[in-house]
XYZ file of N, CA, C and O in Angstrom:
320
model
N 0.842 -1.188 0.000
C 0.000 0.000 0.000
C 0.876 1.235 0.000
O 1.849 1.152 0.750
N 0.734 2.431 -0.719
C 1.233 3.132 -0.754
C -0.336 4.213 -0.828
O -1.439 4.294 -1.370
N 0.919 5.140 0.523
C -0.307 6.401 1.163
C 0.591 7.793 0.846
O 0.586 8.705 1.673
N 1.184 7.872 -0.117
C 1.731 9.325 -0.513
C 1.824 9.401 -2.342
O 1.731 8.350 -2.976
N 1.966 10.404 -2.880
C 2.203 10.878 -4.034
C 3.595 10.338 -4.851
O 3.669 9.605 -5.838
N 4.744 11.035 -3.995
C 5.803 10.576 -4.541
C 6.755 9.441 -3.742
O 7.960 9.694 -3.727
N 6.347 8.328 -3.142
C 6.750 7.542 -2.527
C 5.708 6.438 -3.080
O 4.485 6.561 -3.151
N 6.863 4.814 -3.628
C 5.792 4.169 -4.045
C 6.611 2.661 -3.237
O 5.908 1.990 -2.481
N 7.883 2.300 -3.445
C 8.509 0.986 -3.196
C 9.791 1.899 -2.590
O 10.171 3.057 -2.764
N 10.426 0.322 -1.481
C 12.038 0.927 -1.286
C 12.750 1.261 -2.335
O 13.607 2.145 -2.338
N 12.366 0.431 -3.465
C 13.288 0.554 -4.822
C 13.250 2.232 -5.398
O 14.108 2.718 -6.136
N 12.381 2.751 -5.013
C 12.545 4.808 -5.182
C 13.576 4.923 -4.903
O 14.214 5.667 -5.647
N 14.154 4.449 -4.008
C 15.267 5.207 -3.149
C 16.371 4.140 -3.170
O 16.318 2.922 -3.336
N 17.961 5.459 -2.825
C 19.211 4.606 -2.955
C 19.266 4.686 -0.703
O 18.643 5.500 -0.022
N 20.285 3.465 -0.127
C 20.163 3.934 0.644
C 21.791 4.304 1.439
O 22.502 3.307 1.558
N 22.373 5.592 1.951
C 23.585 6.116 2.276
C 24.148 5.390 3.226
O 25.244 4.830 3.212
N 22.890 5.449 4.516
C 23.907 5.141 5.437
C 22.922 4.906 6.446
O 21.989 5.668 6.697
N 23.177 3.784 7.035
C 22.442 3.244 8.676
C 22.303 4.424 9.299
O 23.116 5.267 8.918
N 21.644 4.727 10.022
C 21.632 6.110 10.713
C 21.256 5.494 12.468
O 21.990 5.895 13.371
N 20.250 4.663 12.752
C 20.602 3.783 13.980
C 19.159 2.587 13.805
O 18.308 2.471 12.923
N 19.358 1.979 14.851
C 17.985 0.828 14.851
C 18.049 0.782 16.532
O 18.784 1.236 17.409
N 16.989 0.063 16.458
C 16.220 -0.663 17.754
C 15.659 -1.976 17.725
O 15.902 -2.662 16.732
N 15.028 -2.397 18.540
C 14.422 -3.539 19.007
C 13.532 -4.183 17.769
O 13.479 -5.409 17.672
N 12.780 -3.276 16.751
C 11.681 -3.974 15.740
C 11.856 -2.654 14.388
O 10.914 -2.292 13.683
N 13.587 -1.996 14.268
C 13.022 -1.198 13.151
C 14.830 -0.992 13.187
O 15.679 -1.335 14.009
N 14.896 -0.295 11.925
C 16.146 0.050 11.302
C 15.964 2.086 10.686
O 15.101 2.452 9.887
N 16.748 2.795 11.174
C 16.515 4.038 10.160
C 17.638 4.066 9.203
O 18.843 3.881 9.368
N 17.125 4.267 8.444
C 18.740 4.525 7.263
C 18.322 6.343 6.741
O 17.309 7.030 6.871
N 19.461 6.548 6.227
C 19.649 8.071 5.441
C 19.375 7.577 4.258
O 20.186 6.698 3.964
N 18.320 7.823 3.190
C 17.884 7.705 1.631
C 17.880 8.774 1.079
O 17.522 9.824 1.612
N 18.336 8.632 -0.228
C 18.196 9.727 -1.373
C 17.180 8.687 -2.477
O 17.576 7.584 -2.853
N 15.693 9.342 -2.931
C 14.733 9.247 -3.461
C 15.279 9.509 -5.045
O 15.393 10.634 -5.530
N 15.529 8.508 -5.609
C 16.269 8.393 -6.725
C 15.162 9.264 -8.037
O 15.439 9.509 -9.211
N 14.056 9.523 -7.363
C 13.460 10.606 -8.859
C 13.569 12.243 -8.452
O 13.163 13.235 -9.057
N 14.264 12.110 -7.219
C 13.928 13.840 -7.159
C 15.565 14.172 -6.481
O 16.131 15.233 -6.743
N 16.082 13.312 -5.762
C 17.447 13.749 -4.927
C 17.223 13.939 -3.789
O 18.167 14.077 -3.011
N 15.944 14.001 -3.361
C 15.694 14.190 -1.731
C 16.363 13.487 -0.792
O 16.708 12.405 -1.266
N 16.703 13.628 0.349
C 17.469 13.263 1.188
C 16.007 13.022 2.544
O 15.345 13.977 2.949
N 15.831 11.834 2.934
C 15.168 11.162 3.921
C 16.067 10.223 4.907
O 17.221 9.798 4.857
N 14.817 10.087 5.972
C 15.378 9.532 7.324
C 13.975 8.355 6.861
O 12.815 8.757 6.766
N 14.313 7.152 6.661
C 13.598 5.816 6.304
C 13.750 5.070 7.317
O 14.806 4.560 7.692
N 12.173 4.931 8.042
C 12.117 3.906 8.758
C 11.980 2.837 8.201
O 11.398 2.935 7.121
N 12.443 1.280 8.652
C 12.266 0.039 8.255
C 11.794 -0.521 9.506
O 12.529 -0.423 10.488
N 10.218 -1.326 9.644
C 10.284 -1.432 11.025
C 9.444 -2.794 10.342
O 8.843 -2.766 9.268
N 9.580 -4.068 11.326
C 9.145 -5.412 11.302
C 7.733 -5.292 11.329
O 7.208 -4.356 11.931
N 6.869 -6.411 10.554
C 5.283 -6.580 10.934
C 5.471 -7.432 12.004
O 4.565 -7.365 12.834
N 6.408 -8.253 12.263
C 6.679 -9.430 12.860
C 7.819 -9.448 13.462
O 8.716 -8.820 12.899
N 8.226 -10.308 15.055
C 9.192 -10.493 15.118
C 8.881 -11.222 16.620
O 8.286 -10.630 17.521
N 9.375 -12.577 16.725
C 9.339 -13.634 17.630
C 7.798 -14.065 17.761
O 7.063 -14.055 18.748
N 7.570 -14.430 16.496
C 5.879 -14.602 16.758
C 4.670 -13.533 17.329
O 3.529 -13.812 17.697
N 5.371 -12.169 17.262
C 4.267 -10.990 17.420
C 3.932 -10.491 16.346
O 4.830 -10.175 15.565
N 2.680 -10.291 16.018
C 1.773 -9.315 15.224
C 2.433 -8.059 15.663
O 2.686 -7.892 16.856
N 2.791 -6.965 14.568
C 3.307 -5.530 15.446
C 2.353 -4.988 14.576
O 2.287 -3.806 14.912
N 1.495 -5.198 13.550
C 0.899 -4.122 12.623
C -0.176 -3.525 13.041
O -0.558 -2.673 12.239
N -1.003 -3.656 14.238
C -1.971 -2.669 14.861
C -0.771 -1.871 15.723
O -1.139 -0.698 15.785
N 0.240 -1.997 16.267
C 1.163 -1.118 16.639
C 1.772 -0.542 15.523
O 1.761 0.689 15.519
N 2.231 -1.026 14.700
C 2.692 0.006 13.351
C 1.458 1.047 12.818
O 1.881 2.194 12.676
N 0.352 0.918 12.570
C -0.613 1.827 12.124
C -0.979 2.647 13.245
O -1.576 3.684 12.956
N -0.748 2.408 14.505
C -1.462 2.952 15.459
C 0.430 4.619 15.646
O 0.209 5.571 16.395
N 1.297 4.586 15.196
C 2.321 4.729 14.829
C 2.076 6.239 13.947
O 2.115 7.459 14.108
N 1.836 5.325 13.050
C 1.668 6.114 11.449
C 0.543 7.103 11.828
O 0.759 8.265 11.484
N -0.822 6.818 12.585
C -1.596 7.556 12.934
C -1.479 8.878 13.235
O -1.943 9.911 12.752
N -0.382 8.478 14.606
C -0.110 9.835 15.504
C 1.002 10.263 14.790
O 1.311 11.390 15.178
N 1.682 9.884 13.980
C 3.120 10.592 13.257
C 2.398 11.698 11.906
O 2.883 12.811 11.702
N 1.314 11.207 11.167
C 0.813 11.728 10.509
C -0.224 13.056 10.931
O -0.677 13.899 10.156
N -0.401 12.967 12.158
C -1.024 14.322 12.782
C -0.432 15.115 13.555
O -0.880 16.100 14.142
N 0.808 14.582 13.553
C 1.995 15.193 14.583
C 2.661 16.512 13.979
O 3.460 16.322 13.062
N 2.521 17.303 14.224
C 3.053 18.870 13.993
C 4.017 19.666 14.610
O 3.544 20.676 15.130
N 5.579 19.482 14.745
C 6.159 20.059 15.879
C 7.556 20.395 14.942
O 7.979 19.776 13.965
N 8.072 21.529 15.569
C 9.043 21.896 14.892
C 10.272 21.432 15.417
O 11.176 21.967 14.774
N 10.740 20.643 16.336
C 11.408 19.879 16.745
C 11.690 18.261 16.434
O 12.831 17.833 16.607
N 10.813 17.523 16.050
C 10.024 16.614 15.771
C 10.073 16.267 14.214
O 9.221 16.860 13.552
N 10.967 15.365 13.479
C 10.585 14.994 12.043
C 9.356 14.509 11.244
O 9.151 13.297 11.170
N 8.588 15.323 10.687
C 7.119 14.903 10.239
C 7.634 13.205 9.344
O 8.726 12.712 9.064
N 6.127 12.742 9.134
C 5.799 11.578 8.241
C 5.540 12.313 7.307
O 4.578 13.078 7.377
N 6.428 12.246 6.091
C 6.239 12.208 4.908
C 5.479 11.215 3.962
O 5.131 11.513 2.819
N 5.241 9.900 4.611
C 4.808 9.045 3.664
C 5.133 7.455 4.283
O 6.121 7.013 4.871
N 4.135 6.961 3.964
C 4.320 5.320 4.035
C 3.879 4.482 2.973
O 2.958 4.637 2.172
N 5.115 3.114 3.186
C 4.355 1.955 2.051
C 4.349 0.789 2.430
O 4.960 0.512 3.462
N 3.732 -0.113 1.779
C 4.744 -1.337 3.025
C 4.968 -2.261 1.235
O 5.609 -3.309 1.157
């Protein structure tokens, strides 16, 4: 599913450099190979040791997508 305009597959994008991870996700630094943009790409598991995480992943995307703060990196976009 893809929920943005110019974001469709990982394959958009080249990726630079690990930037850090955690427990159920990876961020890398991407450049969006049709425009040059420079992003912070989450990679985060549906799954992991036999847990469902995808009502926690949407519940995620929810509040990131209404989230407004100038401190704070907006959601630009999701796909899975």
């Amino acid at each position: 599913k893809n929920h943005t305009e110019e974001f469709s597959c990982l394959e958009d994008f080249d990726i630079i450099r690990e930037l850090g991870k955690g427990g159920y996700s990876v961020v890398y630094l991407v450049q969006h190979r049709g425009t040059g943009k420079r992003y912070a790409l989450k990679c985060a598991m549906k799954r992991k040791k036999n847990r469902d995480r995808t009502k926690r992943l949407r519940q995620e995307i929810d509040v990131l997508e209404d989230l407004n703060h100038r401190c704070i990196i907006g959601l630009r976009g999701w796909f899975e």
